[in-house]
PDB file of N, CA and C in Angstrom:
ATOM      1  N   MET A   2      63.365 281.449 192.957  1.00  0.00           N
ATOM      2  CA  MET A   2      63.428 281.042 194.336  1.00  0.00           C
ATOM      3  C   MET A   2      63.040 279.572 194.439  1.00  0.00           C
ATOM      4  N   GLN A   3      63.822 278.821 195.176  1.00  0.00           N
ATOM      5  CA  GLN A   3      63.568 277.395 195.337  1.00  0.00           C
ATOM      6  C   GLN A   3      62.888 277.166 196.680  1.00  0.00           C
ATOM      7  N   ILE A   4      61.817 276.390 196.664  1.00  0.00           N
ATOM      8  CA  ILE A   4      61.088 276.082 197.889  1.00  0.00           C
ATOM      9  C   ILE A   4      61.517 274.703 198.350  1.00  0.00           C
ATOM     10  N   LYS A   5      61.950 274.616 199.597  1.00  0.00           N
ATOM     11  CA  LYS A   5      62.345 273.334 200.168  1.00  0.00           C
ATOM     12  C   LYS A   5      61.110 272.624 200.690  1.00  0.00           C
ATOM     13  N   SER A   6      61.061 271.332 200.462  1.00  0.00           N
ATOM     14  CA  SER A   6      59.950 270.566 201.024  1.00  0.00           C
ATOM     15  C   SER A   6      60.296 270.205 202.462  1.00  0.00           C
ATOM     16  N   ILE A   7      59.305 270.199 203.284  1.00  0.00           N
ATOM     17  CA  ILE A   7      59.481 269.850 204.687  1.00  0.00           C
ATOM     18  C   ILE A   7      58.908 268.461 204.884  1.00  0.00           C
ATOM     19  N   GLU A   8      59.749 267.579 205.380  1.00  0.00           N
ATOM     20  CA  GLU A   8      59.305 266.211 205.630  1.00  0.00           C
ATOM     21  C   GLU A   8      58.727 266.127 207.038  1.00  0.00           C
ATOM     22  N   VAL A   9      57.484 265.733 207.119  1.00  0.00           N
ATOM     23  CA  VAL A   9      56.842 265.572 208.413  1.00  0.00           C
ATOM     24  C   VAL A   9      57.010 264.117 208.832  1.00  0.00           C
ATOM     25  N   ILE A  10      57.599 263.933 209.983  1.00  0.00           N
ATOM     26  CA  ILE A  10      57.845 262.585 210.481  1.00  0.00           C
ATOM     27  C   ILE A  10      56.633 262.140 211.290  1.00  0.00           C
ATOM     28  N   ALA A  11      56.102 260.993 210.930  1.00  0.00           N
ATOM     29  CA  ALA A  11      54.955 260.454 211.647  1.00  0.00           C
ATOM     30  C   ALA A  11      55.336 259.130 212.285  1.00  0.00           C
ATOM     31  N   MET A  12      54.818 258.912 213.477  1.00  0.00           N
ATOM     32  CA  MET A  12      55.044 257.662 214.195  1.00  0.00           C
ATOM     33  C   MET A  12      53.776 256.826 214.109  1.00  0.00           C
ATOM     34  N   LYS A  13      53.945 255.518 213.944  1.00  0.00           N
ATOM     35  CA  LYS A  13      52.795 254.616 213.908  1.00  0.00           C
ATOM     36  C   LYS A  13      52.553 254.037 215.294  1.00  0.00           C
ATOM     37  N   VAL A  14      51.289 254.085 215.687  1.00  0.00           N
ATOM     38  CA  VAL A  14      50.872 253.517 216.963  1.00  0.00           C
ATOM     39  C   VAL A  14      49.793 252.494 216.660  1.00  0.00           C
ATOM     40  N   LYS A  15      49.987 251.272 217.177  1.00  0.00           N
ATOM     41  CA  LYS A  15      48.996 250.209 216.998  1.00  0.00           C
ATOM     42  C   LYS A  15      48.191 250.056 218.274  1.00  0.00           C
ATOM     43  N   LEU A  16      46.875 249.895 218.106  1.00  0.00           N
ATOM     44  CA  LEU A  16      45.962 249.758 219.237  1.00  0.00           C
ATOM     45  C   LEU A  16      45.292 248.391 219.169  1.00  0.00           C
ATOM     46  N   PHE A  17      45.102 247.770 220.332  1.00  0.00           N
ATOM     47  CA  PHE A  17      44.576 246.417 220.369  1.00  0.00           C
ATOM     48  C   PHE A  17      43.361 246.298 221.279  1.00  0.00           C
ATOM     49  N   ALA A  18      42.581 245.242 221.020  1.00  0.00           N
ATOM     50  CA  ALA A  18      41.406 244.852 221.806  1.00  0.00           C
ATOM     51  C   ALA A  18      40.435 246.018 221.963  1.00  0.00           C
ATOM     52  N   TYR A  19      39.879 246.205 223.169  1.00  0.00           N
ATOM     53  CA  TYR A  19      38.822 247.206 223.327  1.00  0.00           C
ATOM     54  C   TYR A  19      39.326 248.640 223.213  1.00  0.00           C
ATOM     55  N   LEU A  20      40.643 248.869 223.198  1.00  0.00           N
ATOM     56  CA  LEU A  20      41.130 250.230 222.945  1.00  0.00           C
ATOM     57  C   LEU A  20      40.699 250.693 221.558  1.00  0.00           C
ATOM     58  N   ARG A  21      40.512 249.743 220.662  1.00  0.00           N
ATOM     59  CA  ARG A  21      40.026 250.076 219.318  1.00  0.00           C
ATOM     60  C   ARG A  21      38.595 250.600 219.372  1.00  0.00           C
ATOM     61  N   ASP A  22      37.813 250.111 220.343  1.00  0.00           N
ATOM     62  CA  ASP A  22      36.442 250.614 220.499  1.00  0.00           C
ATOM     63  C   ASP A  22      36.450 252.088 220.913  1.00  0.00           C
ATOM     64  N   TYR A  23      37.427 252.473 221.733  1.00  0.00           N
ATOM     65  CA  TYR A  23      37.531 253.866 222.180  1.00  0.00           C
ATOM     66  C   TYR A  23      38.015 254.788 221.074  1.00  0.00           C
ATOM     67  N   THR A  24      38.808 254.236 220.155  1.00  0.00           N
ATOM     68  CA  THR A  24      39.449 255.073 219.141  1.00  0.00           C
ATOM     69  C   THR A  24      38.822 254.952 217.761  1.00  0.00           C
ATOM     70  N   GLY A  25      38.240 253.801 217.471  1.00  0.00           N
ATOM     71  CA  GLY A  25      37.684 253.558 216.142  1.00  0.00           C
ATOM     72  C   GLY A  25      38.742 253.207 215.106  1.00  0.00           C
ATOM     73  N   VAL A  26      39.983 253.000 215.539  1.00  0.00           N
ATOM     74  CA  VAL A  26      41.065 252.665 214.611  1.00  0.00           C
ATOM     75  C   VAL A  26      41.941 251.557 215.182  1.00  0.00           C
ATOM     76  N   LYS A  27      42.592 250.824 214.286  1.00  0.00           N
ATOM     77  CA  LYS A  27      43.565 249.808 214.680  1.00  0.00           C
ATOM     78  C   LYS A  27      44.967 250.393 214.751  1.00  0.00           C
ATOM     79  N   GLU A  28      45.182 251.433 213.963  1.00  0.00           N
ATOM     80  CA  GLU A  28      46.508 252.041 213.865  1.00  0.00           C
ATOM     81  C   GLU A  28      46.338 253.521 213.533  1.00  0.00           C
ATOM     82  N   ILE A  29      47.238 254.336 214.058  1.00  0.00           N
ATOM     83  CA  ILE A  29      47.192 255.765 213.775  1.00  0.00           C
ATOM     84  C   ILE A  29      48.613 256.286 213.629  1.00  0.00           C
ATOM     85  N   GLU A  30      48.778 257.264 212.789  1.00  0.00           N
ATOM     86  CA  GLU A  30      50.051 257.950 212.653  1.00  0.00           C
ATOM     87  C   GLU A  30      49.921 259.314 213.319  1.00  0.00           C
ATOM     88  N   VAL A  31      50.895 259.641 214.148  1.00  0.00           N
ATOM     89  CA  VAL A  31      50.934 260.951 214.799  1.00  0.00           C
ATOM     90  C   VAL A  31      52.307 261.556 214.553  1.00  0.00           C
ATOM     91  N   GLY A  32      52.380 262.863 214.678  1.00  0.00           N
ATOM     92  CA  GLY A  32      53.666 263.525 214.533  1.00  0.00           C
ATOM     93  C   GLY A  32      54.651 263.007 215.569  1.00  0.00           C
ATOM     94  N   HIS A  33      55.929 263.093 215.269  1.00  0.00           N
ATOM     95  CA  HIS A  33      56.949 262.562 216.166  1.00  0.00           C
ATOM     96  C   HIS A  33      56.839 263.175 217.558  1.00  0.00           C
ATOM     97  N   CYS A  34      56.897 262.325 218.560  1.00  0.00           N
ATOM     98  CA  CYS A  34      56.873 262.736 219.957  1.00  0.00           C
ATOM     99  C   CYS A  34      58.187 262.288 220.601  1.00  0.00           C
ATOM    100  N   ARG A  35      58.712 263.090 221.507  1.00  0.00           N
ATOM    101  CA  ARG A  35      60.005 262.785 222.124  1.00  0.00           C
ATOM    102  C   ARG A  35      59.925 261.663 223.140  1.00  0.00           C
ATOM    103  N   THR A  36      58.821 261.568 223.873  1.00  0.00           N
ATOM    104  CA  THR A  36      58.687 260.559 224.922  1.00  0.00           C
ATOM    105  C   THR A  36      57.332 259.865 224.822  1.00  0.00           C
ATOM    106  N   VAL A  37      57.224 258.739 225.532  1.00  0.00           N
ATOM    107  CA  VAL A  37      55.954 258.022 225.593  1.00  0.00           C
ATOM    108  C   VAL A  37      54.886 258.913 226.218  1.00  0.00           C
ATOM    109  N   ARG A  38      55.230 259.659 227.255  1.00  0.00           N
ATOM    110  CA  ARG A  38      54.264 260.558 227.896  1.00  0.00           C
ATOM    111  C   ARG A  38      53.692 261.551 226.883  1.00  0.00           C
ATOM    112  N   GLN A  39      54.572 262.165 226.110  1.00  0.00           N
ATOM    113  CA  GLN A  39      54.135 263.140 225.105  1.00  0.00           C
ATOM    114  C   GLN A  39      53.244 262.468 224.064  1.00  0.00           C
ATOM    115  N   LEU A  40      53.602 261.273 223.649  1.00  0.00           N
ATOM    116  CA  LEU A  40      52.799 260.531 222.673  1.00  0.00           C
ATOM    117  C   LEU A  40      51.411 260.222 223.223  1.00  0.00           C
ATOM    118  N   LEU A  41      51.346 259.723 224.451  1.00  0.00           N
ATOM    119  CA  LEU A  41      50.051 259.380 225.033  1.00  0.00           C
ATOM    120  C   LEU A  41      49.176 260.616 225.231  1.00  0.00           C
ATOM    121  N   LYS A  42      49.776 261.730 225.607  1.00  0.00           N
ATOM    122  CA  LYS A  42      48.998 262.968 225.747  1.00  0.00           C
ATOM    123  C   LYS A  42      48.468 263.422 224.388  1.00  0.00           C
ATOM    124  N   GLU A  43      49.268 263.249 223.353  1.00  0.00           N
ATOM    125  CA  GLU A  43      48.823 263.577 221.991  1.00  0.00           C
ATOM    126  C   GLU A  43      47.621 262.706 221.615  1.00  0.00           C
ATOM    127  N   LEU A  44      47.712 261.407 221.916  1.00  0.00           N
ATOM    128  CA  LEU A  44      46.610 260.491 221.610  1.00  0.00           C
ATOM    129  C   LEU A  44      45.354 260.845 222.416  1.00  0.00           C
ATOM    130  N   CYS A  45      45.537 261.248 223.663  1.00  0.00           N
ATOM    131  CA  CYS A  45      44.398 261.666 224.490  1.00  0.00           C
ATOM    132  C   CYS A  45      43.720 262.888 223.888  1.00  0.00           C
ATOM    133  N   GLY A  46      44.505 263.784 223.335  1.00  0.00           N
ATOM    134  CA  GLY A  46      43.946 264.950 222.672  1.00  0.00           C
ATOM    135  C   GLY A  46      43.139 264.580 221.442  1.00  0.00           C
ATOM    136  N   ILE A  47      43.548 263.529 220.773  1.00  0.00           N
ATOM    137  CA  ILE A  47      42.850 263.067 219.571  1.00  0.00           C
ATOM    138  C   ILE A  47      41.591 262.279 219.937  1.00  0.00           C
ATOM    139  N   PHE A  48      41.714 261.367 220.913  1.00  0.00           N
ATOM    140  CA  PHE A  48      40.629 260.422 221.192  1.00  0.00           C
ATOM    141  C   PHE A  48      39.730 260.790 222.369  1.00  0.00           C
ATOM    142  N   GLY A  49      40.091 261.781 223.137  1.00  0.00           N
ATOM    143  CA  GLY A  49      39.184 262.291 224.150  1.00  0.00           C
ATOM    144  C   GLY A  49      39.327 261.710 225.547  1.00  0.00           C
ATOM    145  N   LYS A  50      38.379 262.130 226.394  1.00  0.00           N
ATOM    146  CA  LYS A  50      38.444 261.852 227.830  1.00  0.00           C
ATOM    147  C   LYS A  50      38.323 260.376 228.180  1.00  0.00           C
ATOM    148  N   LYS A  51      37.486 259.651 227.487  1.00  0.00           N
ATOM    149  CA  LYS A  51      37.305 258.226 227.805  1.00  0.00           C
ATOM    150  C   LYS A  51      38.620 257.479 227.589  1.00  0.00           C
ATOM    151  N   PHE A  52      39.284 257.780 226.489  1.00  0.00           N
ATOM    152  CA  PHE A  52      40.588 257.173 226.211  1.00  0.00           C
ATOM    153  C   PHE A  52      41.599 257.617 227.269  1.00  0.00           C
ATOM    154  N   ALA A  53      41.599 258.897 227.601  1.00  0.00           N
ATOM    155  CA  ALA A  53      42.540 259.434 228.591  1.00  0.00           C
ATOM    156  C   ALA A  53      42.367 258.754 229.949  1.00  0.00           C
ATOM    157  N   ARG A  54      41.121 258.525 230.366  1.00  0.00           N
ATOM    158  CA  ARG A  54      40.876 257.851 231.647  1.00  0.00           C
ATOM    159  C   ARG A  54      41.389 256.422 231.630  1.00  0.00           C
ATOM    160  N   GLU A  55      41.383 255.803 230.476  1.00  0.00           N
ATOM    161  CA  GLU A  55      41.869 254.431 230.364  1.00  0.00           C
ATOM    162  C   GLU A  55      43.396 254.386 230.437  1.00  0.00           C
ATOM    163  N   VAL A  56      44.049 255.397 229.907  1.00  0.00           N
ATOM    164  CA  VAL A  56      45.510 255.402 229.779  1.00  0.00           C
ATOM    165  C   VAL A  56      46.203 255.997 231.011  1.00  0.00           C
ATOM    166  N   PHE A  57      45.654 257.067 231.557  1.00  0.00           N
ATOM    167  CA  PHE A  57      46.316 257.757 232.664  1.00  0.00           C
ATOM    168  C   PHE A  57      45.537 257.619 233.965  1.00  0.00           C
ATOM    169  N   ASP A  58      46.281 257.571 235.059  1.00  0.00           N
ATOM    170  CA  ASP A  58      45.748 257.672 236.412  1.00  0.00           C
ATOM    171  C   ASP A  58      46.441 258.888 237.008  1.00  0.00           C
ATOM    172  N   GLY A  59      45.811 260.051 236.882  1.00  0.00           N
ATOM    173  CA  GLY A  59      46.487 261.305 237.226  1.00  0.00           C
ATOM    174  C   GLY A  59      47.562 261.575 236.182  1.00  0.00           C
ATOM    175  N   GLU A  60      48.791 261.713 236.629  1.00  0.00           N
ATOM    176  CA  GLU A  60      49.915 261.917 235.701  1.00  0.00           C
ATOM    177  C   GLU A  60      50.672 260.619 235.417  1.00  0.00           C
ATOM    178  N   ASN A  61      50.227 259.519 236.035  1.00  0.00           N
ATOM    179  CA  ASN A  61      50.898 258.235 235.872  1.00  0.00           C
ATOM    180  C   ASN A  61      50.152 257.346 234.892  1.00  0.00           C
ATOM    181  N   LEU A  62      50.842 256.362 234.374  1.00  0.00           N
ATOM    182  CA  LEU A  62      50.218 255.364 233.517  1.00  0.00           C
ATOM    183  C   LEU A  62      49.246 254.552 234.357  1.00  0.00           C
ATOM    184  N   SER A  63      48.059 254.340 233.843  1.00  0.00           N
ATOM    185  CA  SER A  63      47.084 253.550 234.601  1.00  0.00           C
ATOM    186  C   SER A  63      47.503 252.080 234.587  1.00  0.00           C
ATOM    187  N   GLY A  64      46.914 251.330 235.462  1.00  0.00           N
ATOM    188  CA  GLY A  64      47.171 249.888 235.496  1.00  0.00           C
ATOM    189  C   GLY A  64      46.316 249.129 234.508  1.00  0.00           C
ATOM    190  N   ARG A  65      45.599 249.840 233.638  1.00  0.00           N
ATOM    191  CA  ARG A  65      44.686 249.203 232.686  1.00  0.00           C
ATOM    192  C   ARG A  65      45.258 249.114 231.278  1.00  0.00           C
ATOM    193  N   VAL A  66      46.486 249.595 231.094  1.00  0.00           N
ATOM    194  CA  VAL A  66      47.055 249.602 229.754  1.00  0.00           C
ATOM    195  C   VAL A  66      48.527 249.203 229.812  1.00  0.00           C
ATOM    196  N   ILE A  67      48.957 248.517 228.769  1.00  0.00           N
ATOM    197  CA  ILE A  67      50.353 248.127 228.600  1.00  0.00           C
ATOM    198  C   ILE A  67      50.869 248.840 227.358  1.00  0.00           C
ATOM    199  N   VAL A  68      52.013 249.496 227.485  1.00  0.00           N
ATOM    200  CA  VAL A  68      52.613 250.207 226.361  1.00  0.00           C
ATOM    201  C   VAL A  68      53.927 249.514 226.010  1.00  0.00           C
ATOM    202  N   LEU A  69      54.034 249.107 224.761  1.00  0.00           N
ATOM    203  CA  LEU A  69      55.262 248.482 224.271  1.00  0.00           C
ATOM    204  C   LEU A  69      55.932 249.401 223.266  1.00  0.00           C
ATOM    205  N   VAL A  70      57.251 249.519 223.376  1.00  0.00           N
ATOM    206  CA  VAL A  70      58.058 250.228 222.387  1.00  0.00           C
ATOM    207  C   VAL A  70      59.020 249.197 221.826  1.00  0.00           C
ATOM    208  N   ASN A  71      58.867 248.897 220.552  1.00  0.00           N
ATOM    209  CA  ASN A  71      59.677 247.866 219.897  1.00  0.00           C
ATOM    210  C   ASN A  71      59.604 246.534 220.643  1.00  0.00           C
ATOM    211  N   GLY A  72      58.410 246.211 221.136  1.00  0.00           N
ATOM    212  CA  GLY A  72      58.184 244.938 221.810  1.00  0.00           C
ATOM    213  C   GLY A  72      58.588 244.905 223.271  1.00  0.00           C
ATOM    214  N   MET A  73      59.114 246.004 223.798  1.00  0.00           N
ATOM    215  CA  MET A  73      59.547 246.060 225.199  1.00  0.00           C
ATOM    216  C   MET A  73      58.545 246.875 226.016  1.00  0.00           C
ATOM    217  N   ASN A  74      58.109 246.310 227.136  1.00  0.00           N
ATOM    218  CA  ASN A  74      57.201 247.025 228.026  1.00  0.00           C
ATOM    219  C   ASN A  74      57.930 248.233 228.600  1.00  0.00           C
ATOM    220  N   ILE A  75      57.274 249.411 228.554  1.00  0.00           N
ATOM    221  CA  ILE A  75      57.939 250.623 229.041  1.00  0.00           C
ATOM    222  C   ILE A  75      58.242 250.555 230.532  1.00  0.00           C
ATOM    223  N   LEU A  76      57.575 249.653 231.261  1.00  0.00           N
ATOM    224  CA  LEU A  76      57.881 249.482 232.683  1.00  0.00           C
ATOM    225  C   LEU A  76      59.296 248.965 232.884  1.00  0.00           C
ATOM    226  N   HIS A  77      59.853 248.319 231.855  1.00  0.00           N
ATOM    227  CA  HIS A  77      61.219 247.797 231.906  1.00  0.00           C
ATOM    228  C   HIS A  77      62.207 248.740 231.238  1.00  0.00           C
ATOM    229  N   LEU A  78      61.712 249.875 230.784  1.00  0.00           N
ATOM    230  CA  LEU A  78      62.559 250.901 230.167  1.00  0.00           C
ATOM    231  C   LEU A  78      62.549 252.108 231.100  1.00  0.00           C
ATOM    232  N   GLU A  79      62.163 253.250 230.613  1.00  0.00           N
ATOM    233  CA  GLU A  79      62.111 254.466 231.434  1.00  0.00           C
ATOM    234  C   GLU A  79      60.666 254.905 231.690  1.00  0.00           C
ATOM    235  N   ASN A  80      59.739 253.938 231.650  1.00  0.00           N
ATOM    236  CA  ASN A  80      58.321 254.187 231.874  1.00  0.00           C
ATOM    237  C   ASN A  80      57.829 255.309 230.949  1.00  0.00           C
ATOM    238  N   LEU A  81      57.078 256.272 231.444  1.00  0.00           N
ATOM    239  CA  LEU A  81      56.529 257.323 230.584  1.00  0.00           C
ATOM    240  C   LEU A  81      57.612 258.233 230.014  1.00  0.00           C
ATOM    241  N   ASP A  82      58.786 258.227 230.606  1.00  0.00           N
ATOM    242  CA  ASP A  82      59.890 259.056 230.122  1.00  0.00           C
ATOM    243  C   ASP A  82      60.754 258.337 229.083  1.00  0.00           C
ATOM    244  N   THR A  83      60.325 257.160 228.644  1.00  0.00           N
ATOM    245  CA  THR A  83      61.039 256.435 227.592  1.00  0.00           C
ATOM    246  C   THR A  83      61.105 257.307 226.345  1.00  0.00           C
ATOM    247  N   GLU A  84      62.311 257.533 225.860  1.00  0.00           N
ATOM    248  CA  GLU A  84      62.485 258.355 224.668  1.00  0.00           C
ATOM    249  C   GLU A  84      62.122 257.559 223.425  1.00  0.00           C
ATOM    250  N   LEU A  85      61.551 258.255 222.470  1.00  0.00           N
ATOM    251  CA  LEU A  85      61.111 257.630 221.224  1.00  0.00           C
ATOM    252  C   LEU A  85      61.929 258.133 220.048  1.00  0.00           C
ATOM    253  N   LYS A  86      62.156 257.220 219.107  1.00  0.00           N
ATOM    254  CA  LYS A  86      62.776 257.573 217.832  1.00  0.00           C
ATOM    255  C   LYS A  86      61.718 257.421 216.752  1.00  0.00           C
ATOM    256  N   GLU A  87      61.919 258.093 215.642  1.00  0.00           N
ATOM    257  CA  GLU A  87      60.896 258.130 214.601  1.00  0.00           C
ATOM    258  C   GLU A  87      60.552 256.760 214.021  1.00  0.00           C
ATOM    259  N   ASP A  88      61.460 255.781 214.112  1.00  0.00           N
ATOM    260  CA  ASP A  88      61.165 254.469 213.537  1.00  0.00           C
ATOM    261  C   ASP A  88      60.729 253.440 214.581  1.00  0.00           C
ATOM    262  N   ASP A  89      60.461 253.892 215.814  1.00  0.00           N
ATOM    263  CA  ASP A  89      59.994 252.981 216.854  1.00  0.00           C
ATOM    264  C   ASP A  89      58.590 252.489 216.541  1.00  0.00           C
ATOM    265  N   GLU A  90      58.301 251.266 216.961  1.00  0.00           N
ATOM    266  CA  GLU A  90      56.950 250.710 216.841  1.00  0.00           C
ATOM    267  C   GLU A  90      56.318 250.738 218.222  1.00  0.00           C
ATOM    268  N   ILE A  91      55.200 251.439 218.348  1.00  0.00           N
ATOM    269  CA  ILE A  91      54.518 251.589 219.620  1.00  0.00           C
ATOM    270  C   ILE A  91      53.199 250.830 219.560  1.00  0.00           C
ATOM    271  N   SER A  92      52.956 250.013 220.585  1.00  0.00           N
ATOM    272  CA  SER A  92      51.722 249.233 220.663  1.00  0.00           C
ATOM    273  C   SER A  92      51.070 249.466 222.009  1.00  0.00           C
ATOM    274  N   LEU A  93      49.746 249.627 221.989  1.00  0.00           N
ATOM    275  CA  LEU A  93      48.974 249.815 223.221  1.00  0.00           C
ATOM    276  C   LEU A  93      47.994 248.660 223.383  1.00  0.00           C
ATOM    277  N   PHE A  94      48.111 247.981 224.528  1.00  0.00           N
ATOM    278  CA  PHE A  94      47.251 246.841 224.839  1.00  0.00           C
ATOM    279  C   PHE A  94      46.513 247.114 226.142  1.00  0.00           C
ATOM    280  N   PRO A  95      45.255 246.750 226.232  1.00  0.00           N
ATOM    281  CA  PRO A  95      44.600 246.820 227.537  1.00  0.00           C
ATOM    282  C   PRO A  95      45.022 245.590 228.361  1.00  0.00           C
ATOM    283  N   VAL A  96      45.042 245.756 229.666  1.00  0.00           N
ATOM    284  CA  VAL A  96      45.287 244.617 230.546  1.00  0.00           C
ATOM    285  C   VAL A  96      43.992 243.838 230.615  1.00  0.00           C
ATOM    286  N   VAL A  97      44.049 242.560 230.319  1.00  0.00           N
ATOM    287  CA  VAL A  97      42.853 241.737 230.361  1.00  0.00           C
ATOM    288  C   VAL A  97      43.106 240.523 231.247  1.00  0.00           C
ATOM    289  N   ALA A  98      42.080 240.088 231.928  1.00  0.00           N
ATOM    290  CA  ALA A  98      42.173 238.892 232.768  1.00  0.00           C
ATOM    291  C   ALA A  98      41.744 237.707 231.948  1.00  0.00           C
ATOM    292  N   GLY A  99      42.423 236.618 232.139  1.00  0.00           N
ATOM    293  CA  GLY A  99      42.101 235.402 231.385  1.00  0.00           C
ATOM    294  C   GLY A  99      41.281 234.436 232.212  1.00  0.00           C
ATOM    295  N   GLY A 100      40.840 233.403 231.543  1.00  0.00           N
ATOM    296  CA  GLY A 100      40.082 232.348 232.210  1.00  0.00           C
ATOM    297  C   GLY A 100      41.015 231.322 232.812  1.00  0.00           C
ATOM    298  N   ARG A 101      40.520 230.157 232.998  1.00  0.00           N
ATOM    299  CA  ARG A 101      41.322 229.093 233.605  1.00  0.00           C
ATOM    300  C   ARG A 101      42.249 228.465 232.630  1.00  0.00           C
TER     301      ARG A 101
END
């Protein structure tokens, strides 16, 4: 009997600035998610309530985080319903205010 190997597809998510303080990592691999919403909920399950409060405002994306898929802000795509492919690069940035 021949056993087939199952390839598990993982997506890389990069985290920046103080989001790293909430997660303890700069980058994480998670199983493939169909949408940004599904991915963020998966990350909330991994990193807990403090991270979830930073990312979500109810069921919507909070105004404290920017999500990029392949360098494009999801606000200019399909927002949380943006579909993901296994080779997409996802980056999470906190919104920060600058000086003068």
